[in-house]
Amino acid sequence: MIRVAVMYPGENMPPTVWSDPAGREAILNIPVTITDEYNSMSPSNIPERHTLAAPKTIQIDSIGLNANVESLRILNLENSFAYETPNNVVGHIPESSNAGERGTAWFFGHLQSPIRGEGSVFSELPKIPDLMRQGIPIYAEVDNGELAFLYHLTSTDIVHGDELELYETGGPSIILVTCVPVLFYDHRLVVTGELVGVKKMGNALNNIGPM
């Protein structure tokens, strides 16, 4: 089982709440509850790319995200090709890995969409860098309707939109992308996470054993 434990000054108490122990409950319940539901995964048994079903939902409790996922189509723009923009959903690049597989799964979502009205599914994603700086563990859950996979979000970066290219991190991972800053949207916030757990859908405590 996956567990989170910070031993000082109290079990499961990150530095952000040392000065206010009474306020620890809201922050700590999310990661501990999530990680206790999942089974660890053996690196040698992680499925190859495109052998699992496509992702259907993504959830990040720490920022209140619970959204549907859809594969993004490639559009013919006469002289070039481009992925369609996600419309009120999180968009998954189908050529990248699916959740739970070897390789990197790429997901895109709007920070805001005032002109096209395609939603703001990743409006809270910019909170993640600050939460990480505070030492709060952040997890993303991605499911395909049969299995749910747990990713520990480990790093963030900001790059110019013209410099963003799809890449592999070298391990089973997830990358979440949204446009920043508000009103300009010329840069991309890139959030990276590592695959750490798996569970069967519909029974959080069902022990399916290490994969």
Phi, psi and omega in degrees: 000149177271131178224151177247130179214120172246117197273348183225135002275001176205155181301134178061031180242103180287165183303331184297339182245010179300323181279349182217069183304329181293339182268009185287335191302310186297322182286318192276333182300325185295300183295322183294314180298315181298309187292330178293340182278344190254153173260144178292161183241136176278126181304330183285344184247014177288130184300151176290166181299141174062033173250348177254166179291156180293149180294147182244323179219159174224141182222131173229096186299327184297336178240013176070029181266128173211101191222154173284153178241136175226147177289139180269130178278155174269126182259142176270111182256043181067287184263001182202172177238148179207155175285143174295158177273144181292133183252099179059024176218172168271128182266131178255133175283108188294337178285342175278177181294154168277163178301138178088357183259169171296152179093189186249128176263126183255134180227137181236146176205155180284138167286312173210160176214067186292334183269308183278342181065040182261020173089181182219050188300329179256029183298332182263359182301324179297350176286339186297315179304319180292320177298320178296319180297332178279357179083016180273124178290132182242132181233143172246135176249126179234128181237158178244017180094338179242317179236147173244141184238140183254129178241131173271115180284124193242339184203158176224158178207158174234125179231157176292145182304326181288344184260355183282127175225150177290138180212169177256139180275344182104353178213176177293117191208173178228143174230126180250135186227137170216161182275137176219161353273176179304136178080338180253309173060028183266355177242169180234128170275125183243118181247127184246139178223156181251140178290126183230348183198167181213149172210158174281142178291145175089350179208089186300334185259007180287116183278105181263359177083164180292143178264000000 
